[in-house]
Short mmCIF file of C-alpha atoms (C1' of nucleotides) in Angstrom, two decimals:
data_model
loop_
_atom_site.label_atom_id
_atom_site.label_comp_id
_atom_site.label_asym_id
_atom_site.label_seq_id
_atom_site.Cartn_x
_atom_site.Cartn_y
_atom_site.Cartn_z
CA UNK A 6 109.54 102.31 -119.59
CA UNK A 7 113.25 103.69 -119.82
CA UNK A 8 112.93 105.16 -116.58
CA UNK A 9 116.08 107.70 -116.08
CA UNK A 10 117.83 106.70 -113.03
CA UNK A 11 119.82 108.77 -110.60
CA UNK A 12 123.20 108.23 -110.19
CA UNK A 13 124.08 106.02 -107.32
CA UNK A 14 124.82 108.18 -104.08
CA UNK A 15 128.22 108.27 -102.99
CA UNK A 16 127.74 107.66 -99.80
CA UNK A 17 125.76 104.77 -100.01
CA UNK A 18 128.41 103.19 -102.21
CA UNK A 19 131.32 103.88 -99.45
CA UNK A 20 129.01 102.37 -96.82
CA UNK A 21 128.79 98.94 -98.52
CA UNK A 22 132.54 98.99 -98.92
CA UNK A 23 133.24 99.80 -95.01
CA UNK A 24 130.64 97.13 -94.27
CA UNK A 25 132.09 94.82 -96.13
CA UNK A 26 135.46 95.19 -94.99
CA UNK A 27 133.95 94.78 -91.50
CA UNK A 28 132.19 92.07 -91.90
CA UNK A 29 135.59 90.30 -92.92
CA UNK A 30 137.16 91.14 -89.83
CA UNK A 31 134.06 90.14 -87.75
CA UNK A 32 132.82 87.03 -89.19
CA UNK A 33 136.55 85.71 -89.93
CA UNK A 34 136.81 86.36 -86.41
CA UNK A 35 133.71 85.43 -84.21
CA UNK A 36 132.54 83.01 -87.02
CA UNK A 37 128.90 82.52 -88.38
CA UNK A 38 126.96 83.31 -85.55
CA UNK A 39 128.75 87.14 -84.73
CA UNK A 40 126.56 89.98 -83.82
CA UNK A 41 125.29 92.25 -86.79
CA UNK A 42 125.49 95.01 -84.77
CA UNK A 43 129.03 94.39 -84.22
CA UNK A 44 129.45 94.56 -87.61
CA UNK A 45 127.63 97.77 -88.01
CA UNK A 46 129.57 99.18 -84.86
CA UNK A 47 133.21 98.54 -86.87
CA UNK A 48 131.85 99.91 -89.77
CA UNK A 49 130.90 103.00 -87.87
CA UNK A 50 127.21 103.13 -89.35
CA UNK A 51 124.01 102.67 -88.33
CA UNK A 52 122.70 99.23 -87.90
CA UNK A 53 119.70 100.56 -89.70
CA UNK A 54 122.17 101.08 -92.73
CA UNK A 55 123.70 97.58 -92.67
CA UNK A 56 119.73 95.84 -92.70
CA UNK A 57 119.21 98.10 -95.99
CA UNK A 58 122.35 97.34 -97.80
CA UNK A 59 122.19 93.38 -96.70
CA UNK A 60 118.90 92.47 -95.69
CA UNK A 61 119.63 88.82 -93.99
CA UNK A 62 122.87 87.34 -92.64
CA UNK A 63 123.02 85.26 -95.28
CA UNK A 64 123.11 88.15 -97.99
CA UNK A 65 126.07 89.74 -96.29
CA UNK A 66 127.81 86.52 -96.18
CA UNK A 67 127.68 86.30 -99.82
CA UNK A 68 128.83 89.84 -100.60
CA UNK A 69 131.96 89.11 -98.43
CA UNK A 70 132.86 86.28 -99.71
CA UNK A 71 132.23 86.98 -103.13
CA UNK A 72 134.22 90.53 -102.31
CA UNK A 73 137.21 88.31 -101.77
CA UNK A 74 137.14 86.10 -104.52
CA UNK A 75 137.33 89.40 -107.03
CA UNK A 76 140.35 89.94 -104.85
CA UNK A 77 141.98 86.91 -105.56
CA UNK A 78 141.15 87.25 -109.18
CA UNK A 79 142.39 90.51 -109.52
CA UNK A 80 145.40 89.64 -107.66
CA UNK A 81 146.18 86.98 -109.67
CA UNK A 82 145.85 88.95 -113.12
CA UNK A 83 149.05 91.46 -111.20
CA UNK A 84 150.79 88.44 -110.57
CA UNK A 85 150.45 87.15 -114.38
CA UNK A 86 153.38 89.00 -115.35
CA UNK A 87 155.76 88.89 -112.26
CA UNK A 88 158.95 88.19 -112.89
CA UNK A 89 159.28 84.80 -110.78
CA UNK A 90 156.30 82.28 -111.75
CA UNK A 91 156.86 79.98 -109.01
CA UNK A 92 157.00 82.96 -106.57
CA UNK A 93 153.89 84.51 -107.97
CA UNK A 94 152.28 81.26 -107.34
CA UNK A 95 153.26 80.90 -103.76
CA UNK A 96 152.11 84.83 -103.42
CA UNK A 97 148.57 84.16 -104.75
CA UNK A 98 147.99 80.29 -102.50
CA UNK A 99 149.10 81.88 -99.24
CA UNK A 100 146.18 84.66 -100.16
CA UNK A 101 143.94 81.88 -101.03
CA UNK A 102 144.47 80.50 -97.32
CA UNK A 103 143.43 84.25 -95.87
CA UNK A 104 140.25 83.67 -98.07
CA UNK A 105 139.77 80.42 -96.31
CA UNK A 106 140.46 81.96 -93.05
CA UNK A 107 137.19 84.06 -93.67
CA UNK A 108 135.21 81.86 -95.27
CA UNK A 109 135.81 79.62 -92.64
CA UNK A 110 133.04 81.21 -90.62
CA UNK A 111 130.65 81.64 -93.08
CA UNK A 112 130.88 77.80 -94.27
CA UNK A 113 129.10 76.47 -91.92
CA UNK A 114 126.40 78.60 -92.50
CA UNK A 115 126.08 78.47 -96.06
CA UNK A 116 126.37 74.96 -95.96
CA UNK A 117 123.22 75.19 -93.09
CA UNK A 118 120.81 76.76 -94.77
CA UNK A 119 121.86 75.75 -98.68
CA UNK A 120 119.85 77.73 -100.60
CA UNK A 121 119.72 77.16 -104.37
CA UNK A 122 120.74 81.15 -104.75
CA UNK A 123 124.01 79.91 -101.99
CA UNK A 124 124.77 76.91 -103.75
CA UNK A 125 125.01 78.30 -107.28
CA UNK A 126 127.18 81.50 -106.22
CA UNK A 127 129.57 78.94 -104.22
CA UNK A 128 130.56 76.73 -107.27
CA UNK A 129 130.56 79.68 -109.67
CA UNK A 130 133.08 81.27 -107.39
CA UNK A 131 134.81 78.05 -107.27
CA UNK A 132 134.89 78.00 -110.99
CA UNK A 133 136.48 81.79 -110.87
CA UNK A 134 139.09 80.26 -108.66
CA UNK A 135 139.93 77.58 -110.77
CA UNK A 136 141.13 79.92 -113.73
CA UNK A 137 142.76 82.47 -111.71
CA UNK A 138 145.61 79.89 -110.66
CA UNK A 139 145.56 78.16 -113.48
CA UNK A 140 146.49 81.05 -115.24
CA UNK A 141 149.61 80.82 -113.00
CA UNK A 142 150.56 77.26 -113.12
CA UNK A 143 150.25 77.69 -116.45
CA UNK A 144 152.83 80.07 -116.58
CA UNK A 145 155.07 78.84 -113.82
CA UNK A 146 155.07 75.11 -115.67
CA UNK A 147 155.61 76.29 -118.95
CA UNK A 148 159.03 78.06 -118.12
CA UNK A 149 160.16 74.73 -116.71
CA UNK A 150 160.52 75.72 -112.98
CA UNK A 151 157.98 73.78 -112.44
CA UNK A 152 156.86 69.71 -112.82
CA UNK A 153 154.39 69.63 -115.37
CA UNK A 154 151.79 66.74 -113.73
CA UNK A 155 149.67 68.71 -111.56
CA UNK A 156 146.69 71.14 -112.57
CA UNK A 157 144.60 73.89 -110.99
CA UNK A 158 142.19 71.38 -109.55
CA UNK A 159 145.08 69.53 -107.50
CA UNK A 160 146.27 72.85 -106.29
CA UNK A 161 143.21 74.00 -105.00
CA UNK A 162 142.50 70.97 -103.31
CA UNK A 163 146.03 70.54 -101.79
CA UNK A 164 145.56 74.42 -100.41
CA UNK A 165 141.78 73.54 -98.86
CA UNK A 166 143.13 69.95 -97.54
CA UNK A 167 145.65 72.09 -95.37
CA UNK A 168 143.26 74.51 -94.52
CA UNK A 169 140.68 71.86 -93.27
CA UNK A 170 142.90 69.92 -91.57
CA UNK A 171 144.37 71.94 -89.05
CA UNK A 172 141.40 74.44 -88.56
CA UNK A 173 140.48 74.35 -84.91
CA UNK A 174 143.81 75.47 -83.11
CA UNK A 175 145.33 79.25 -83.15
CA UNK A 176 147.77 79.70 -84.97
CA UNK A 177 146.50 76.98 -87.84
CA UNK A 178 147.12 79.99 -90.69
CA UNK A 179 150.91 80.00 -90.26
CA UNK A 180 151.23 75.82 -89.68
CA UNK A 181 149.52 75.74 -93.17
CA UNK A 182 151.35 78.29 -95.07
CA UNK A 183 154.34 76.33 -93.77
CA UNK A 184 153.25 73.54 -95.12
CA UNK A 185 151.98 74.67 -98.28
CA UNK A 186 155.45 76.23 -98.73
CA UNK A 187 157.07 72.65 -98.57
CA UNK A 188 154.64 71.40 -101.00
CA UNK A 189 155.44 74.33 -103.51
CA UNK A 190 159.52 73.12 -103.38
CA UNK A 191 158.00 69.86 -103.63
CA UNK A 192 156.95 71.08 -107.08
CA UNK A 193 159.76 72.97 -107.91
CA UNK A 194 161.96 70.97 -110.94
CA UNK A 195 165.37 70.61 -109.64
CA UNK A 196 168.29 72.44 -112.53
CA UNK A 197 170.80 70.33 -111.83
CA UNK B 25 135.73 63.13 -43.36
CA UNK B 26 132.77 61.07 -44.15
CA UNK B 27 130.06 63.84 -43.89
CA UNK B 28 126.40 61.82 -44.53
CA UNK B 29 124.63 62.95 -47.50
CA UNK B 30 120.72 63.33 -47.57
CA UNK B 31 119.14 61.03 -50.27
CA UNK B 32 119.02 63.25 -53.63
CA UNK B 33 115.76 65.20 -53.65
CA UNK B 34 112.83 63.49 -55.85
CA UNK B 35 111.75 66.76 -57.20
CA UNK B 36 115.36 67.49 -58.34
CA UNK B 37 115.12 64.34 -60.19
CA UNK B 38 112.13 64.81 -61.56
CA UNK B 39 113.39 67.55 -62.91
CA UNK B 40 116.35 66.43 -64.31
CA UNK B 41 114.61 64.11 -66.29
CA UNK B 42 111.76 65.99 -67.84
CA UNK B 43 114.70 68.23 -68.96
CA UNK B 44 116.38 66.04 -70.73
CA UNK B 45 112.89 65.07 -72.49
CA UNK B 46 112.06 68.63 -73.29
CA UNK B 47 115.52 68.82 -74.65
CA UNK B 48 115.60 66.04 -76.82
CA UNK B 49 112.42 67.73 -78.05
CA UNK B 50 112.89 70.67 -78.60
CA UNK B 51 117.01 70.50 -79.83
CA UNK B 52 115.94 67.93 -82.22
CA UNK B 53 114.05 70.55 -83.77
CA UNK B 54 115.50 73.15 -83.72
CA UNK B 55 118.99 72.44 -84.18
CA UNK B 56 121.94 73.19 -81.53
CA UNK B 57 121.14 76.98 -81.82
CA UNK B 58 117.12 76.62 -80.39
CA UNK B 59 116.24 78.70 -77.54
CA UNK B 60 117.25 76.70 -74.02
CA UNK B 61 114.15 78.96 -72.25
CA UNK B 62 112.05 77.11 -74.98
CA UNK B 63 113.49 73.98 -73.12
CA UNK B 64 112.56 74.86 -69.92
CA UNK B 65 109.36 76.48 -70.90
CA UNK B 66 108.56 72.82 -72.19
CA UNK B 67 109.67 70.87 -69.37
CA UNK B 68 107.64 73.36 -66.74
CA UNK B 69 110.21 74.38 -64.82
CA UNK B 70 111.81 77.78 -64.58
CA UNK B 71 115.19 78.63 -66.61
CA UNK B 72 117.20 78.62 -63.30
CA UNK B 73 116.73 74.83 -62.78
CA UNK B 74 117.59 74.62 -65.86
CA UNK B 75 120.69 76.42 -65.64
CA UNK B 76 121.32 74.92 -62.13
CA UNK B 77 121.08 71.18 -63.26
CA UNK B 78 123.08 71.79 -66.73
CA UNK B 79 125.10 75.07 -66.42
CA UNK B 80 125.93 75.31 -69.87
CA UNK B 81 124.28 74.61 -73.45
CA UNK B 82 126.82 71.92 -73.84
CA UNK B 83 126.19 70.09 -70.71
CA UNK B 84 122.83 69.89 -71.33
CA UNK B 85 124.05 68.42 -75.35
CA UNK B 86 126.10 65.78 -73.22
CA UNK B 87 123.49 64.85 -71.14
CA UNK B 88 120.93 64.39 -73.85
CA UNK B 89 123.53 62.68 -75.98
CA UNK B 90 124.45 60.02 -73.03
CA UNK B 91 120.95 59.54 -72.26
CA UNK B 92 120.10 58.73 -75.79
CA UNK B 93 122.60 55.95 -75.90
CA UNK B 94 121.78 54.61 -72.76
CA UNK B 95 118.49 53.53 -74.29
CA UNK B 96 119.84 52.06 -76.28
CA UNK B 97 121.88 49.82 -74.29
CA UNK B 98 119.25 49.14 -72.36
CA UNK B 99 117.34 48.10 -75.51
CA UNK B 100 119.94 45.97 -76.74
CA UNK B 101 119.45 44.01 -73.08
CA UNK B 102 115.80 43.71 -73.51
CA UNK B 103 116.19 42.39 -77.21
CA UNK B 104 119.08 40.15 -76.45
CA UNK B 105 116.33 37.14 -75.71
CA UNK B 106 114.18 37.97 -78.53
CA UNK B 107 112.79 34.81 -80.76
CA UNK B 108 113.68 36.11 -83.93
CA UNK B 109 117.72 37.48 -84.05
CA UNK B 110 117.88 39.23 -87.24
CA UNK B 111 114.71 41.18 -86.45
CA UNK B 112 115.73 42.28 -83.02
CA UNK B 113 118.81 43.53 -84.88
CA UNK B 114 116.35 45.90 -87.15
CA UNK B 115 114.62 47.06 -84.12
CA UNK B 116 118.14 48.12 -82.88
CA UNK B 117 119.52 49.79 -86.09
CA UNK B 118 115.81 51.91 -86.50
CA UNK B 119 116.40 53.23 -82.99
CA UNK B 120 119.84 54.10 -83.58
CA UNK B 121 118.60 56.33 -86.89
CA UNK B 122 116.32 57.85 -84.34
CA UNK B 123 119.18 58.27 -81.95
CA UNK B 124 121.31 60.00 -85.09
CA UNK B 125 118.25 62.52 -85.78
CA UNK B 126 118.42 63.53 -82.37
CA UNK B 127 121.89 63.94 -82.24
CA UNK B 128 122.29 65.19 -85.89
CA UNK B 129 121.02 68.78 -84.35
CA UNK B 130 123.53 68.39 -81.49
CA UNK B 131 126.46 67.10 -83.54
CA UNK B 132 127.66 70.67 -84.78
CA UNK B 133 127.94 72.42 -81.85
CA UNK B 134 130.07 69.50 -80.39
CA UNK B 135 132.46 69.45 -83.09
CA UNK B 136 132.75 73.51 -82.66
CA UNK B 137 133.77 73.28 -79.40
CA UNK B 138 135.17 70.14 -78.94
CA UNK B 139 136.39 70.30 -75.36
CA UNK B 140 138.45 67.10 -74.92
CA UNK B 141 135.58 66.49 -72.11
CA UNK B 142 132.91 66.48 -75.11
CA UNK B 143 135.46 64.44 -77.46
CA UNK B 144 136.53 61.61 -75.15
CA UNK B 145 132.80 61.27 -73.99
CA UNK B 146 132.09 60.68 -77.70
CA UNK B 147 134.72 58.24 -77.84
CA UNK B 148 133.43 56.31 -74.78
CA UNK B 149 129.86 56.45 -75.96
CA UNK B 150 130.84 54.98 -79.66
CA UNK B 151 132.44 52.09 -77.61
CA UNK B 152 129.55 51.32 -75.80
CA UNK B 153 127.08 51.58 -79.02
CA UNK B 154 129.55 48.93 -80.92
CA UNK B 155 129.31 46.74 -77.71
CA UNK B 156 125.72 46.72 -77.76
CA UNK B 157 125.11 46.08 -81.27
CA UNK B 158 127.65 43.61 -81.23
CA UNK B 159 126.07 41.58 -79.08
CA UNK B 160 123.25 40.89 -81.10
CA UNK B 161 124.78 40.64 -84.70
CA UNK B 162 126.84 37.76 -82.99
CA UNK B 163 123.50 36.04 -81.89
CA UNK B 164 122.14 36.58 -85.27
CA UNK B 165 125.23 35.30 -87.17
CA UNK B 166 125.87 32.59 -84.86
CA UNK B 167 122.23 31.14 -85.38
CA UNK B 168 123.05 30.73 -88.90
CA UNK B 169 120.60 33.18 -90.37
CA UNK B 170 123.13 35.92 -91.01
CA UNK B 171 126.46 36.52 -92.97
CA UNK B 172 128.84 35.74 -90.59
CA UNK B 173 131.62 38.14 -92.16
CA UNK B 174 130.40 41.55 -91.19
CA UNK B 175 131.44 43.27 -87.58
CA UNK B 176 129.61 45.70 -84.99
CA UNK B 177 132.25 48.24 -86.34
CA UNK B 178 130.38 47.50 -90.27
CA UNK B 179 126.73 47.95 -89.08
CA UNK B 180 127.28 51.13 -87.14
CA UNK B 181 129.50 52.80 -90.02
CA UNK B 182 126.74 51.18 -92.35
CA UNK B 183 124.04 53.12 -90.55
CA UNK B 184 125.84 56.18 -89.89
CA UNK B 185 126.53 56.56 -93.58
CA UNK B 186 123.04 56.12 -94.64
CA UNK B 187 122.30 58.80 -92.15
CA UNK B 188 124.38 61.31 -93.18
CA UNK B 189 124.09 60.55 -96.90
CA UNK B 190 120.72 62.01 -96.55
CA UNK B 191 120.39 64.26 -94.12
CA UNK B 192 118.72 67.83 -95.42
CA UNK B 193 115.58 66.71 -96.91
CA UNK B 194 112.41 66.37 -94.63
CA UNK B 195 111.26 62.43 -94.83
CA UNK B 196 114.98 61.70 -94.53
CA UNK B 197 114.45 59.13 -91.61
CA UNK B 198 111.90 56.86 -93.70
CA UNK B 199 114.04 56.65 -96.72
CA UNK B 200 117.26 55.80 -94.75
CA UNK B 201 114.92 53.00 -92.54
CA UNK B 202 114.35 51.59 -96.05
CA UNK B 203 117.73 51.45 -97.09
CA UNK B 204 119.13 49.45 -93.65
CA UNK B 205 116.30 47.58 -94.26
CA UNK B 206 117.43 46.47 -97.80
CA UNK B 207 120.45 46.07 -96.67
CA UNK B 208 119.96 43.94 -93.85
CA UNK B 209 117.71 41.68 -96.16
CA UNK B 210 121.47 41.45 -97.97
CA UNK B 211 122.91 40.06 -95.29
CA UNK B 212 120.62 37.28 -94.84
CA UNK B 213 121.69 33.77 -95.96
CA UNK B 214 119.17 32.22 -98.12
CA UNK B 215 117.77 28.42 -97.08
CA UNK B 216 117.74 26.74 -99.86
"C1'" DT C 29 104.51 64.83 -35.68
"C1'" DT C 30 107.11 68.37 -35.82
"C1'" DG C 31 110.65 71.53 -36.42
"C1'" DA C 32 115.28 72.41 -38.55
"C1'" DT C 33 117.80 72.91 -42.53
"C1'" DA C 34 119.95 71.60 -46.72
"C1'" DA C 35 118.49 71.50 -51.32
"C1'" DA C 36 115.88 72.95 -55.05
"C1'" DC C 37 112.73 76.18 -57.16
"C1'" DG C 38 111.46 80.05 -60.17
"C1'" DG C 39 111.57 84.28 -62.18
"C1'" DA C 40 112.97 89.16 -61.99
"C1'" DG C 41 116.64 91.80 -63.76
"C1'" DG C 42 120.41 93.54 -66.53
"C1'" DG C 43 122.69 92.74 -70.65
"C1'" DT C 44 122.89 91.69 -75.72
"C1'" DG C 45 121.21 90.77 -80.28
"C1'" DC C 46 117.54 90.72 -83.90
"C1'" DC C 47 114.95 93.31 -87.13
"C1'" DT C 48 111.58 97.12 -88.36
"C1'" DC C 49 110.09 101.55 -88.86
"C1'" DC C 50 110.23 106.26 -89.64
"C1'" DG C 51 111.72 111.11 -88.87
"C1'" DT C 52 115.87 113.43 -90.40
"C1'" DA C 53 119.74 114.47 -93.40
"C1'" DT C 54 121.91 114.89 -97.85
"C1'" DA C 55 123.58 113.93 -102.58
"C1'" DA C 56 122.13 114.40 -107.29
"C1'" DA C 57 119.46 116.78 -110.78
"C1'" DG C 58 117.39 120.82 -112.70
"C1'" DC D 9 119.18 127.25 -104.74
"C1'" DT D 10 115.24 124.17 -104.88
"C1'" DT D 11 113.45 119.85 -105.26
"C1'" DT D 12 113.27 115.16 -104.41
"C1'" DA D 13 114.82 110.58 -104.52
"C1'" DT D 14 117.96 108.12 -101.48
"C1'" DA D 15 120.26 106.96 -97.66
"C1'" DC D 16 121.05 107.47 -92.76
"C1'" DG D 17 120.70 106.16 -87.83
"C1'" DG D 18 118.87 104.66 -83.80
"C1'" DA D 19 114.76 104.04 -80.90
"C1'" DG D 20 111.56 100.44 -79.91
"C1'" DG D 21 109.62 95.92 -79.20
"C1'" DC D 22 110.73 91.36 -78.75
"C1'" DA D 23 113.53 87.12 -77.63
"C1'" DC D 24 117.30 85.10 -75.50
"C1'" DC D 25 121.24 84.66 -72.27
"C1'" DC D 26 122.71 83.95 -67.67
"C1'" DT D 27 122.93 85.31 -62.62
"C1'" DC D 28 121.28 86.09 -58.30
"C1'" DC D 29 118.52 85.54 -54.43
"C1'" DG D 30 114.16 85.37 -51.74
"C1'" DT D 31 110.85 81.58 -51.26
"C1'" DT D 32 109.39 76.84 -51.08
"C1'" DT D 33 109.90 72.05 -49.99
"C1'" DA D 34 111.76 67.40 -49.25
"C1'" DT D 35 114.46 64.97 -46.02
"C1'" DC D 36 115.92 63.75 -41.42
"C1'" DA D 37 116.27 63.66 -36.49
"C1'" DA D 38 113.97 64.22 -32.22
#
DNA sequence: TTGATAAACGGAGGGTGCCTCCGTATAAAG
DNA sequence: CTTTATACGGAGGCACCCTCCGTTTATCAA
């Protein structure tokens, strides 16, 4: 039953990457309801290729948006040892706000057709997201540049409240990292 | 200036309204996203009077939406003599859940697009709902069969919650009449 | 009644997207 | 350099979107 297996080809491997990275810049874009085949077109591959790799909408939602938590994750492990905490901190939220910015067209969607499978990914990322700045705050509060009464849940939840609610207009991304920003001095212990 | 206009065409409104019957059908259904040649395929008429009577998906939502509520103004009229207050209230509140599952498919694509036409509409149509059901929760309450301290503003809000509490699940609209109807049976003052 | 004509009808047509299928190309293994 | 498992791409069939325009028909005036 140990059936040798092939090493996966190369090309097929590169393919899911440029897909992915195209379906970020198409479904951030033209939200849920963007054309596959516009997605297939910016990846420069065959829409044949994209059905194979991610055989419903849905699937390829997923992959991006799991695709950019890792990011986030793996950003904030570089950040763990930055020199300035607080700044770290402010480096990782306004990438969690490009995440949103995404994931903003896929919501609805998910949140549509709620599968068990969709359901179960979305709160395991959430949980991924949760340690990643805590890590962080950790780090920032503990040197005592930062007030010590707030936690990784209140963080996340202050970055999506922005997010949420100023969504519809142009130009929402830089209104929120603005405000973000203020809430981040807001935070910041005064050494008087 | 005054150029004399012909009388409106009876087949055009014919048309018009079988429309916005096979739309309320068929939408309802299949969510904001359902096919609008399905729509005129179910009204028997061709997808150019369609598009010529409601030249865009939203128009047609609007329409729909406005006729919907209209119903139920008219219903409150009807029901405003009835012998028994408190029931004639029910009556109302299970056609407004009806109303909600109609709209419920409708409901996202307005708040996508959310044209200041589509939002004040809303606006003006929420008025008109409270007026309605205001009028007959002050008959009820003034008989002395009903708490007298809950508002039009409470019973809508009320109803709309139960709605969207439970939306997903098939047999939704059963399970929600039960609940206004429990609750109603709250509001009753007991004879002693 | 009977034209005249404004109004409404319907569906063909051109464009796009969805998804499947399969002949062709190619990377990995021997 | 073969062999062969994998992956590729796009044609094809279907549905939908929306527009355009030749045809039909309801209204009105004579």
């Amino acid at each position: 039953m140990n059936e040798q297996q092939r090493k996966p080809r190369s090309d097929g491997l590169r393919n899911r990457e440029r897909l992915i990275e195209a379906a970020k810049e198409v479904l951030g874009q033209g939200g849920p309801q963007a054309s596959l085949e516009a997605v297939a077109r910016r990846a420069g591959v065959g829409i044949g290729t994209l059905y194979r790799h991610y055989p419903t909408r849905e699937a390829l939602f997923q992959a991006v948006y799991r695709h950019e938590v890792d990011q986030l994750i793996k950003l904030a492990d570089e950040l763990k040892n930055a020199a300035d905490a607080t700044e770290a901190l402010r480096t990782w939220l306004h990438a969690g706000v490009a995440l949103v910015a995404t994931k903003r067209g896929m919501l609805g969607a998910l949140a549509v057709v709620k599968t068990e499978a969709s359901s179960s990914m979305y709160s395991e990322l959430s949980a991924q997201m949760k340690l990643a700045v805590g890590q962080l705050l950790h780090r920032a509060s503990s040197d005592g540049t930062l007030r010590t009464d707030i936690n990784a849940d209140d963080l996340l939840q202050t970055m999506y409240a922005f997010c949420y609610a100023r969504q519809p207009e142009p130009g929402w991304e830089a209104q929120v990292l603005r405000l973000l920003d203020i809430f981040l001095d807001g935070l910041k212990l005064q050494e008087t």
